[in-house]
Short mmCIF file of C-alpha atoms and ligand atoms in Angstrom, two decimals:
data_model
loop_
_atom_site.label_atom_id
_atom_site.label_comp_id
_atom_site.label_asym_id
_atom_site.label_seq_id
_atom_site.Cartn_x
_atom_site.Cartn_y
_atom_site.Cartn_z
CA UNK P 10 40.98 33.74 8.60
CA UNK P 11 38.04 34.56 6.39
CA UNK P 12 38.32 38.06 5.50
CA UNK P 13 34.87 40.04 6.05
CA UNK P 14 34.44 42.57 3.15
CA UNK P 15 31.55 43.80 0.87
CA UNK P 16 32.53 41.70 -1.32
CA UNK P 17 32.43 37.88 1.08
CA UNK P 18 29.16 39.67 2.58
CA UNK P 19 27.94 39.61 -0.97
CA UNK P 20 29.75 36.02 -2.07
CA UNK P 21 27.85 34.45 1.20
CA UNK P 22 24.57 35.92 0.53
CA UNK P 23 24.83 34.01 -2.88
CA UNK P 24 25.03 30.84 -0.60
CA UNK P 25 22.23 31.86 1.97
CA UNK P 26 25.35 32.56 4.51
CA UNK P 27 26.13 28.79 4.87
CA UNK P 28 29.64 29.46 4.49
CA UNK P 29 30.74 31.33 6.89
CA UNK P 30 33.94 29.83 8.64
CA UNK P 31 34.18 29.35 12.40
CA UNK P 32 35.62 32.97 13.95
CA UNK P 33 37.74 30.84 16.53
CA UNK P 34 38.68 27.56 16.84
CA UNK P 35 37.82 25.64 19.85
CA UNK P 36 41.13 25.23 21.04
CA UNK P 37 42.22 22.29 23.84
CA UNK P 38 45.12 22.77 25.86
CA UNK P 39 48.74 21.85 25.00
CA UNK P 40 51.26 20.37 27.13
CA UNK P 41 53.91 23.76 26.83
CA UNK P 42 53.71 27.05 25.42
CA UNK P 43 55.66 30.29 25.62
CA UNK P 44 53.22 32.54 27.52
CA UNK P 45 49.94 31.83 28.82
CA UNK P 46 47.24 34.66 29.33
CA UNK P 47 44.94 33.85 31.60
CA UNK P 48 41.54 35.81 31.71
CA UNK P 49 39.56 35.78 28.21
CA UNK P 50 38.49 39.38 28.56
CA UNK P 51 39.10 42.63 26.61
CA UNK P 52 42.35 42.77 27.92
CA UNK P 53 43.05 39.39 28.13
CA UNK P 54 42.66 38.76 23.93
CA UNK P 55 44.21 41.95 23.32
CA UNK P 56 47.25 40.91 24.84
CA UNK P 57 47.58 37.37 23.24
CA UNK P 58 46.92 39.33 20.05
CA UNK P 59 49.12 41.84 20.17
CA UNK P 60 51.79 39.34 21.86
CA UNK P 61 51.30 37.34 18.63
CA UNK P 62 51.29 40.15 16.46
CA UNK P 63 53.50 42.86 17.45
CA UNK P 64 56.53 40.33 19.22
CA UNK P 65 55.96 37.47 16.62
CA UNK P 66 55.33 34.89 19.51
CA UNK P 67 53.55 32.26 18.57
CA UNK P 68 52.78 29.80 21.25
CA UNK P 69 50.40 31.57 23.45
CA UNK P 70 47.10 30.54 24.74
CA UNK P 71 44.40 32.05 26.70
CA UNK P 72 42.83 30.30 29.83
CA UNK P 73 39.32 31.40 30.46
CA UNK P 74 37.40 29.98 33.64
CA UNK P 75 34.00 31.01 31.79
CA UNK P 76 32.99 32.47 27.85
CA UNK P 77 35.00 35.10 26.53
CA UNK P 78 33.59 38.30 27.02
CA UNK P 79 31.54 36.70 30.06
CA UNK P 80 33.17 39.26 32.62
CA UNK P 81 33.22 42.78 33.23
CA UNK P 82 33.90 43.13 29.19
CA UNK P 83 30.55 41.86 28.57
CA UNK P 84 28.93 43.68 31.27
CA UNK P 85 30.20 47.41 31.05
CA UNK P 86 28.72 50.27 29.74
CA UNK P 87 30.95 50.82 26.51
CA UNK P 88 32.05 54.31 27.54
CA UNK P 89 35.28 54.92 25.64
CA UNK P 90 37.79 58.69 26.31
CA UNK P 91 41.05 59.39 26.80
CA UNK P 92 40.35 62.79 28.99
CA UNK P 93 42.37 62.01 32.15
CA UNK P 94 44.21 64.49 34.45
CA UNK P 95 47.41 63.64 35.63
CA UNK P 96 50.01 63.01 32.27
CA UNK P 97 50.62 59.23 32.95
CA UNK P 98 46.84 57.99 32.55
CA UNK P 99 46.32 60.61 29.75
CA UNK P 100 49.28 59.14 27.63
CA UNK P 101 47.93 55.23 28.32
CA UNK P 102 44.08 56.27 27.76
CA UNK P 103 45.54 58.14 24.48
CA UNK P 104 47.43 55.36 23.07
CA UNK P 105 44.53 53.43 23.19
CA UNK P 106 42.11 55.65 21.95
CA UNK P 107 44.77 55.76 19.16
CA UNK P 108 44.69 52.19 18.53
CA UNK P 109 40.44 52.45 18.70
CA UNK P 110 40.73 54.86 16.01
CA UNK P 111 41.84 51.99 13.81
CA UNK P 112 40.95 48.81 15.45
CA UNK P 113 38.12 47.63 13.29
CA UNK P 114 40.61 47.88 9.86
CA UNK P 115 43.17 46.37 11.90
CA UNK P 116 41.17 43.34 13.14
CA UNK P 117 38.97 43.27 10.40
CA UNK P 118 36.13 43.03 12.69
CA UNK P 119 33.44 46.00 13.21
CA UNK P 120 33.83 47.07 16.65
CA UNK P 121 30.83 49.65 15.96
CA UNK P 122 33.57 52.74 17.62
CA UNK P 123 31.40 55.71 17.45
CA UNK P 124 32.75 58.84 18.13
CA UNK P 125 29.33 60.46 20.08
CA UNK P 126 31.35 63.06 22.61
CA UNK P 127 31.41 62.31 25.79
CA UNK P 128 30.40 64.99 28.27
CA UNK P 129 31.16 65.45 32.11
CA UNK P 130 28.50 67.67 33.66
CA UNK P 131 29.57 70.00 36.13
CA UNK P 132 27.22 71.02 39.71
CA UNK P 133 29.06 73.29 41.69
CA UNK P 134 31.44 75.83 41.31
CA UNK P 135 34.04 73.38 42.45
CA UNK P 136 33.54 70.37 39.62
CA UNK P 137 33.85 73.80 37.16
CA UNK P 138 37.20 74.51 38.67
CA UNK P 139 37.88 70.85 38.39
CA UNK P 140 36.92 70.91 35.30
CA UNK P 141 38.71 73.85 33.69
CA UNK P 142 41.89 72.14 35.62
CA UNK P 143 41.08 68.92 33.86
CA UNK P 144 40.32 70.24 30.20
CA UNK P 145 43.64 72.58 30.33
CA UNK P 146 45.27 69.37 31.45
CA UNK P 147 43.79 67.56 28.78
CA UNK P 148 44.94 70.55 26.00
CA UNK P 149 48.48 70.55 27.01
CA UNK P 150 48.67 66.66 26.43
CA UNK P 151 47.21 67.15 22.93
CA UNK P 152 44.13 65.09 24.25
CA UNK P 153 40.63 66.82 22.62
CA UNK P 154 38.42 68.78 25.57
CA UNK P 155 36.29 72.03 25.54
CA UNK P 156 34.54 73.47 28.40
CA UNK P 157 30.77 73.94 27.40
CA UNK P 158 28.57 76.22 28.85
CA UNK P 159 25.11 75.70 30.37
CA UNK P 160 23.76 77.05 26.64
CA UNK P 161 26.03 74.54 24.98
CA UNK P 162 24.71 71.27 26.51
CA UNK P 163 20.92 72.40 25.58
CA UNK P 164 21.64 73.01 22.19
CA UNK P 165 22.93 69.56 21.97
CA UNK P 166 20.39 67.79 24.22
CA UNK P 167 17.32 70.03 24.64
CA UNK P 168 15.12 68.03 26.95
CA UNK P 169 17.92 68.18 29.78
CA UNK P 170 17.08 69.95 33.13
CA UNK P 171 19.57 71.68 34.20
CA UNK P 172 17.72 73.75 37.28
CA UNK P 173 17.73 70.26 39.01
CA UNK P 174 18.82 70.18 42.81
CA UNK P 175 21.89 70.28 41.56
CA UNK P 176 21.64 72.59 38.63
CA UNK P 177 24.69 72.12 35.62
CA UNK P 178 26.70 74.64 35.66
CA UNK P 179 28.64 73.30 32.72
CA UNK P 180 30.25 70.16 31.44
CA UNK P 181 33.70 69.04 30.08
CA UNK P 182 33.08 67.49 26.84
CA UNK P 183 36.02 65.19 24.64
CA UNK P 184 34.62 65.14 21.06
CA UNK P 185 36.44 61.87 19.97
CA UNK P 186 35.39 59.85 23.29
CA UNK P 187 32.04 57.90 22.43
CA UNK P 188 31.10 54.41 22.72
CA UNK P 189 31.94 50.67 21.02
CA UNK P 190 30.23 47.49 21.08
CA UNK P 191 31.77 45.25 24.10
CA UNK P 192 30.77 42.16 22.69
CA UNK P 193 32.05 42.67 18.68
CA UNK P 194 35.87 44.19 20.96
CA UNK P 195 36.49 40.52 22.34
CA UNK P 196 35.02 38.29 19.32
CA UNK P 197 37.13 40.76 16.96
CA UNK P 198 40.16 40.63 18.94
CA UNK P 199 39.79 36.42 19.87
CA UNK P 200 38.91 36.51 15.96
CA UNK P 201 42.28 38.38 15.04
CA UNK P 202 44.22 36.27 17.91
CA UNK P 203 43.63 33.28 16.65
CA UNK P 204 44.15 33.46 13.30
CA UNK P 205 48.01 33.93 14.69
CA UNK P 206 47.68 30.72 16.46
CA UNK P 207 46.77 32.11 19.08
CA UNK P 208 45.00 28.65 21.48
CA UNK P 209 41.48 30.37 23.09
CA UNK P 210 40.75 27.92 25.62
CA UNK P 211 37.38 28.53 27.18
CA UNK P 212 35.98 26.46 30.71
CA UNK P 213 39.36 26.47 31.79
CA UNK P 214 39.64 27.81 35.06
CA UNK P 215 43.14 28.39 36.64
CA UNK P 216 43.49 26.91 40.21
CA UNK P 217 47.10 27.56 40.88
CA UNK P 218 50.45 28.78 39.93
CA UNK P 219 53.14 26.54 39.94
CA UNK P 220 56.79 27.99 41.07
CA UNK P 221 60.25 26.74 41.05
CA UNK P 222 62.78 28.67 42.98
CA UNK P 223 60.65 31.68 42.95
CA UNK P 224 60.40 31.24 38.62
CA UNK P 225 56.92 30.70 37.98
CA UNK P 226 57.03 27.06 35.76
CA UNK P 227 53.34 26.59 34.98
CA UNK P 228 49.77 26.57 35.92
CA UNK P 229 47.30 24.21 37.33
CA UNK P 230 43.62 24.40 35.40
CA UNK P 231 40.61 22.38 35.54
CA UNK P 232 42.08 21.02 32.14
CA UNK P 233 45.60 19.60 33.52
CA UNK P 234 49.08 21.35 34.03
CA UNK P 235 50.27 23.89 31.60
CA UNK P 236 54.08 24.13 31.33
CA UNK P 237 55.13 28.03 30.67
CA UNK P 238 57.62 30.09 31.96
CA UNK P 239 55.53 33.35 31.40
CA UNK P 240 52.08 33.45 32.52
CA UNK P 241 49.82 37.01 32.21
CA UNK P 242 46.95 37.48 35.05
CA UNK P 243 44.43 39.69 33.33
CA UNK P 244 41.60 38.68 35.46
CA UNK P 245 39.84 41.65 36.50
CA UNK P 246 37.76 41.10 39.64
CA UNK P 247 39.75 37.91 40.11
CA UNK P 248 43.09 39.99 40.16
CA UNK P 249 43.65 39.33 44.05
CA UNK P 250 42.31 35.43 44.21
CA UNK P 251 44.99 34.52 41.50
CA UNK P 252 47.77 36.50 42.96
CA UNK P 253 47.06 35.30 46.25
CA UNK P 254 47.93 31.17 44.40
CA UNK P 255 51.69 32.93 44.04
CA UNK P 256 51.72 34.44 47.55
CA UNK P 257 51.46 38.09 46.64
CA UNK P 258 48.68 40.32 48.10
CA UNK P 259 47.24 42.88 45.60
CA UNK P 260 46.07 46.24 46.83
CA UNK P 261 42.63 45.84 45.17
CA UNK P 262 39.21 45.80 46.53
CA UNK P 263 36.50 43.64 44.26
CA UNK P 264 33.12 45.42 44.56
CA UNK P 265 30.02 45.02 42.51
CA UNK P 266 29.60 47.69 39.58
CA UNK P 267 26.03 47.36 37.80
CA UNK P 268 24.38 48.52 35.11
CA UNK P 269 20.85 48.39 33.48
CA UNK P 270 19.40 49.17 29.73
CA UNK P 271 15.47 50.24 28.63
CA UNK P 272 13.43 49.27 25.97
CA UNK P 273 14.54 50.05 22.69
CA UNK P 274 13.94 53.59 21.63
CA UNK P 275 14.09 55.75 18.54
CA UNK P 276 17.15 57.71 17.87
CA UNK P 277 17.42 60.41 20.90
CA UNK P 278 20.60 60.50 23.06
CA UNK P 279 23.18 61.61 20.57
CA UNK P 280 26.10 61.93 23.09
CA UNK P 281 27.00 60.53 26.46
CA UNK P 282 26.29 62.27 29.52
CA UNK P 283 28.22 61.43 32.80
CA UNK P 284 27.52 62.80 35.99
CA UNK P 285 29.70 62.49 39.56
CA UNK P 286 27.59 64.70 41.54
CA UNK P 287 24.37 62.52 41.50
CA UNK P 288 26.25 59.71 40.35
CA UNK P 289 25.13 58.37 37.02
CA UNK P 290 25.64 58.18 33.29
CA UNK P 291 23.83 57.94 29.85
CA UNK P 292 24.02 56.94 26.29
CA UNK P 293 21.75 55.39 23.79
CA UNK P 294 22.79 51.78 22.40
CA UNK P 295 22.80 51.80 18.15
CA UNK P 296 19.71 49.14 19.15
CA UNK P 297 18.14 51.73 20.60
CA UNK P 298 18.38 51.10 24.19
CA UNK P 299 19.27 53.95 26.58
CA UNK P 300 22.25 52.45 28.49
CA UNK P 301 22.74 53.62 32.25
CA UNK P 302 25.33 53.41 34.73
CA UNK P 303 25.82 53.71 38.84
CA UNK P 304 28.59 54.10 40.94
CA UNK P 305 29.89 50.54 43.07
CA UNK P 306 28.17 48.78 45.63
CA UNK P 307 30.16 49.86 48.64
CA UNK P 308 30.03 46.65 50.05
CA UNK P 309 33.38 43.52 49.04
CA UNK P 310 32.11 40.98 47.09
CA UNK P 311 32.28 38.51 43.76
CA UNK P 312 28.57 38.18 43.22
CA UNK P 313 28.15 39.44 39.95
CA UNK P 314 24.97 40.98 40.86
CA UNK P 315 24.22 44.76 43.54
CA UNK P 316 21.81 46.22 45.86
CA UNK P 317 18.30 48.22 44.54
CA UNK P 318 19.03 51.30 46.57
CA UNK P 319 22.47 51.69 43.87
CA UNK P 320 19.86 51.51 41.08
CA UNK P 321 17.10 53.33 42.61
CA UNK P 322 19.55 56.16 43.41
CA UNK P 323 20.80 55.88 40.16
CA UNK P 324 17.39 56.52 38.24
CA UNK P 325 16.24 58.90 40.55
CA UNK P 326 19.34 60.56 39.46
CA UNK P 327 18.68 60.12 35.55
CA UNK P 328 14.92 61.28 35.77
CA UNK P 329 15.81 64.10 37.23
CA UNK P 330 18.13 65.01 34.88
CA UNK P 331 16.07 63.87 32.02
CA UNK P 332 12.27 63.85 33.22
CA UNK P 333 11.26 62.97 29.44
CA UNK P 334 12.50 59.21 30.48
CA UNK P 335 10.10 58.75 33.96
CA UNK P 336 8.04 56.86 32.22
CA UNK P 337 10.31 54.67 30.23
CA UNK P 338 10.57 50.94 30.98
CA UNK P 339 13.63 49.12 31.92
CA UNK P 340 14.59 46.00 30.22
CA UNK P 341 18.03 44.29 31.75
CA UNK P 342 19.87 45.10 34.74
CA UNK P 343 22.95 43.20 35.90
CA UNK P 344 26.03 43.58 38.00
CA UNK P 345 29.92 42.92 37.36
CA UNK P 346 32.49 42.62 39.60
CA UNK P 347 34.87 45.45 39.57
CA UNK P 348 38.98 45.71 40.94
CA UNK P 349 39.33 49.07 42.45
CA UNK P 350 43.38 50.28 43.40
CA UNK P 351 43.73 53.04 45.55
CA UNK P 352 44.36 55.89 43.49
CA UNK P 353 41.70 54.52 41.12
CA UNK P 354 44.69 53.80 38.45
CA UNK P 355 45.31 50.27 36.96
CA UNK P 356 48.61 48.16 38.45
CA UNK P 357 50.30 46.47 34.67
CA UNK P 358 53.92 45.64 35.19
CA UNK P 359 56.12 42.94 36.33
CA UNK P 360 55.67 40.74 39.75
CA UNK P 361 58.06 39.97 42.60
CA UNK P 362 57.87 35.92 40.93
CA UNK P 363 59.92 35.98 37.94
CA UNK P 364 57.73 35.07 34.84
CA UNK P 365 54.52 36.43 36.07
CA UNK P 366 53.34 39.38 35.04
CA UNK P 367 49.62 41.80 36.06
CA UNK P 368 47.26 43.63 34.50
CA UNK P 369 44.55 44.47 36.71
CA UNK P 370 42.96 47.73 38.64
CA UNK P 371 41.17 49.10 36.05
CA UNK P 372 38.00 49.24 38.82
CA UNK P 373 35.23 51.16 37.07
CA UNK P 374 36.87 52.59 33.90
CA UNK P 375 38.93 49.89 31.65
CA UNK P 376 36.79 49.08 29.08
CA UNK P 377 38.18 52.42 27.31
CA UNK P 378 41.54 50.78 27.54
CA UNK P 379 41.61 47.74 26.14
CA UNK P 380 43.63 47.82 23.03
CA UNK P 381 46.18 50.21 24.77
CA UNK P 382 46.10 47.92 27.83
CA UNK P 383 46.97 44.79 25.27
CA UNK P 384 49.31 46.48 23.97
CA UNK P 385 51.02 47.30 26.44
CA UNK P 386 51.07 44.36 28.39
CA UNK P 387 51.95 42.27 25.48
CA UNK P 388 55.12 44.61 25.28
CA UNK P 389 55.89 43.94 29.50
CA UNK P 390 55.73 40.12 28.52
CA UNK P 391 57.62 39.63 25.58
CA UNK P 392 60.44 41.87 26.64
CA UNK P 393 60.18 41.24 30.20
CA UNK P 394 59.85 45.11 31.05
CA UNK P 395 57.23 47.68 30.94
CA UNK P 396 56.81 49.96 27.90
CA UNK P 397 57.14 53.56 28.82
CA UNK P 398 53.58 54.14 28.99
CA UNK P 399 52.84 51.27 31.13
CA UNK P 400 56.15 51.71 33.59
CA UNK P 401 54.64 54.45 36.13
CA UNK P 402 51.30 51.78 36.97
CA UNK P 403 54.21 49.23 38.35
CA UNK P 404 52.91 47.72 41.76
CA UNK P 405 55.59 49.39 43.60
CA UNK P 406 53.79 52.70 43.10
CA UNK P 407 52.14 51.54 46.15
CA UNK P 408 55.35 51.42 48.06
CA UNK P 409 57.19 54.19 46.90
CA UNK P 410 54.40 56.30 46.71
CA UNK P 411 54.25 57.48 43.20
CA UNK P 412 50.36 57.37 42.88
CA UNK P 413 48.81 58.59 40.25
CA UNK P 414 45.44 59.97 41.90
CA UNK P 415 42.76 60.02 39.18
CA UNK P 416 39.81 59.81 41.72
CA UNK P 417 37.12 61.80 41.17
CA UNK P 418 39.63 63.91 38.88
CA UNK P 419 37.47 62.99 35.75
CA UNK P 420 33.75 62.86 37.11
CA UNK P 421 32.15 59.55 37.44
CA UNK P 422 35.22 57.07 37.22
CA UNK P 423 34.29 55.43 33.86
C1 FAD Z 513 28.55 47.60 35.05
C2 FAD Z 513 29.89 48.01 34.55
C3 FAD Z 513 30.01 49.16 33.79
C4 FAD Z 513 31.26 49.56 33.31
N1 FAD Z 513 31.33 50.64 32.47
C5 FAD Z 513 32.49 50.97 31.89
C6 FAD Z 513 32.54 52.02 30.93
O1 FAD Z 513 31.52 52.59 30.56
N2 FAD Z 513 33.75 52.34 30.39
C7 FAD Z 513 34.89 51.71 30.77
O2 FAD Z 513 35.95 52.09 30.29
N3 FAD Z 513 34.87 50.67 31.66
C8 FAD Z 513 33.70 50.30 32.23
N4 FAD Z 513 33.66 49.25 33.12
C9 FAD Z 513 34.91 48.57 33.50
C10 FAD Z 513 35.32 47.57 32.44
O3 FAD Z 513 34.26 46.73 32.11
C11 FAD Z 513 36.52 46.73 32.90
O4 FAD Z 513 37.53 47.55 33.45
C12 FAD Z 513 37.12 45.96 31.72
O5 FAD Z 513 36.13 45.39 30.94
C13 FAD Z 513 38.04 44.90 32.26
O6 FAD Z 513 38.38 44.04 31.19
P1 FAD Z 513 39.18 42.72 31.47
O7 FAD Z 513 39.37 42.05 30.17
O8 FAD Z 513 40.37 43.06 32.28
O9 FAD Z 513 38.23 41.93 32.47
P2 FAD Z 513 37.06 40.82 32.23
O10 FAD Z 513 36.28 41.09 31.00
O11 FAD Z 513 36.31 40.75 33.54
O12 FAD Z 513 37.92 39.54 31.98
C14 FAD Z 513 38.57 38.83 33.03
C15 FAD Z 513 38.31 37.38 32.78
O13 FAD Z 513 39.08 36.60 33.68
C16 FAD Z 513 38.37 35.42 33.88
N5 FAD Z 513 38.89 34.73 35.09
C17 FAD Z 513 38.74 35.08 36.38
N6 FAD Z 513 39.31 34.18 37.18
C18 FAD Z 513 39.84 33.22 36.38
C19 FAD Z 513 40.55 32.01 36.62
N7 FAD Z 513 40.85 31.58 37.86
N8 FAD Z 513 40.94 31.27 35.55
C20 FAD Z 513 40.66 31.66 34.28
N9 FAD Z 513 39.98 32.79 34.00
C21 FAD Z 513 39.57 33.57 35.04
C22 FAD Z 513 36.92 35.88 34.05
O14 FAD Z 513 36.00 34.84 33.85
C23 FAD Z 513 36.85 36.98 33.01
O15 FAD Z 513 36.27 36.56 31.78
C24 FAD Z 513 32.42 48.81 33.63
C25 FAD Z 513 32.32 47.65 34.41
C26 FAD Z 513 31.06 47.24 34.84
C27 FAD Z 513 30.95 45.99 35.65
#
């Protein structure tokens, strides 16, 4: 792999950048390997990487129906924090803000992490109790929060209203939480992955999963059979289609989560603002674009597209907050499609069919998880067992009843 330093920057510029080296080959598929990942997400590359990296396995590939990246990774709103409630998702959301901390050195790729803050506005006296409960929470698992008052949040952003119809009370607010580039997470990481050998195999979707004597033996793609005994579902929205080709029934719903940015404006949002109460969320894009957020489409679906009234709702919501914006133009909008569990915590674990293994559930909120859920999940493959951090999000949860109930336990869900 061509390592990307001052220095090459400076070495290529000599040579009007004609040298720059592929960042991944274009892989085909082979007949065997030892693991196949299938879903070229986020979560998807991060597992093949750290599968390659972490367990020294080297024949891996990664199936992906579309273009990496083309999925909800591509899609989401970048918001990155590790301030959950209950211990379990706190300790998974913190390992991977760990492994954000130092992704771009490790993967020699500029995931453009910035640190903004990330702040949880408060309405009613009962998101403040919430609130408190949460940031204590948060303090006893080592995990950055403060509490800021009403006087806080204008110092930082003074063109907020907060007498709105539902005036802010107050906000939670993680200082190390902030924002990365989607995109630059699952180049880096296909990057990093395949300079192990890692095979990214793009337009390759998977139609079915083969089984022997309830031993998964291979899949069937658009590209021919692929002999492996361990094969990784990290599929997202498509969680439930590909678990239904090995006869199990996920407890996920798929609905439609969009998203839309503005023109490109100076420097002005210098955190990120989330809101559950009127149900939207804010940050400004290092282009310049203010990037905004809405709550799902209530309605099932895999279009990757919503309804207007989300969107409507969603800007009445932000011009409210921040009248300064009425008049500001939207560029983009688009929709992705979302896997929501019931407790609104992610199922990454082991299967009833030997050999085949989940990562899915993440609904509204896993882009914040990616290296931590790679990690993880590369660890539940190799060794054919969760890691300690992933072991309470088994899919049993759902019939023992261990939940872990982050719903509405850390303002909007993202
Ligand atoms: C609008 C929106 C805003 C969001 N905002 C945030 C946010 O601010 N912060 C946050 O933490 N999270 C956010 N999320 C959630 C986050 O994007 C996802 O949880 C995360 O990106 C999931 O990553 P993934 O790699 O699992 O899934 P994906 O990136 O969706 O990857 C799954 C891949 O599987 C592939 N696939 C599906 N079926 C098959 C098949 N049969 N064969 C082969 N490949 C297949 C798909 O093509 C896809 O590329 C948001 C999501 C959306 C839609």
């Amino acid at each position: 792999m061509q390592h990307f330093s001052i220095w090459s920057l400076l070495r290529n510029a000599m040579s009007y950048h004609e040298g720059w080296q592929r960042q991944w080959r274009d892989a085909q598929p082979q007949s065997e390997y030892d693991a196949v990942v299938v879903g070229g997400g986020g979560h998807g590359l991060a597992t093949a990487y750290y599968l390659a990296k972490e367990h020294g396995m080297r024949r891996i590939a990664v199936v992906e129906k579309g273009w990496l990246g083309g999925g909800n990774t591509g899609r989401n709103t970048t918001i990155v924090r590790s301030n959950y409630l209950w211990d379990e998702a706190t300790a998974l959301y913190e390992k991977s803000m760990k492994l954000w901390e130092g992704l771009s050195q490790d993967i020699n790729y500029n995931v453009m992490f910035s640190q903004r803050g990330v702040m949880n506005l408060g309405h009613t006296l009962q998101d403040m109790r919430d609130i408190e409960r949460r940031v204590t929470a948060n303090r006893y698992n080592g995990v950055d929060a403060e509490v800021l008052s009403p006087a806080q949040i204008k110092e930082m952003l003074p063109f907020i209203n907060l007498n709105t119809r539902y005036p802010v009370l107050g906000a939670s607010y993680q200082p190390r939480a902030g924002v990365a580039r989607h995109d630059a997470v699952a180049w880096g990481f296909a990057r990093a992955a395949d300079a192990l050998g890692v095979d990214i195999i793009q337009n390759c979707e998977v139609k079915a999963i083969r089984r022997e004597n309830g031993t998964v033996v291979g899949i069937e793609t658009v590209k021919g059979f692929i002999k492996t005994p361990k094969v990784a579902v990290v599929a997202a929205g498509h969680s439930s289609q590909i678990a239904q080709m090995a006869d199990i029934r996920l407890p996920l719903e798929s609905h439609p989560l969009q998203a839309l940015v503005s023109e490109a404006l100076k420097p002005i949002f210098p955190t990120v603002v989330m809101s559950n109460a009127i149900h939207a969320y804010i940050s400004q894009s290092d282009k310049g674009d203010l990037v905004i957020g809405a709550g799902i489409d209530a309605y099932t679906g895999f279009g990757q597209r919503g309804s207007f009234p989300i969107i409507e709702h969603t800007l009445q919501a932000i011009v409210e907050l921040f009248p300064l914006f009425s008049r500001v133009r939207m560029n983009r909008q688009w929709g992705g499609i979302v896997d929501v569990s019931p407790d609104a915590c992610p199922i990454i674990g082991l299967t009833p069919v030997k050999g085949l293994y989940i990562n899915c559930g993440w609904g509204t909120g896993g882009f914040k998880a990616t290296p931590g859920s790679g990690w993880v999940m590369a660890h539940t493959v190799a060794q054919d067992r969760p890691h300690e951090i992933n072991a309470p999000f088994s899919l049993d949860r759902f019939a023992s009843g261990h939940l872990i109930d982050e719903h509405g336990a850390a303002a909007v869900a993202h």
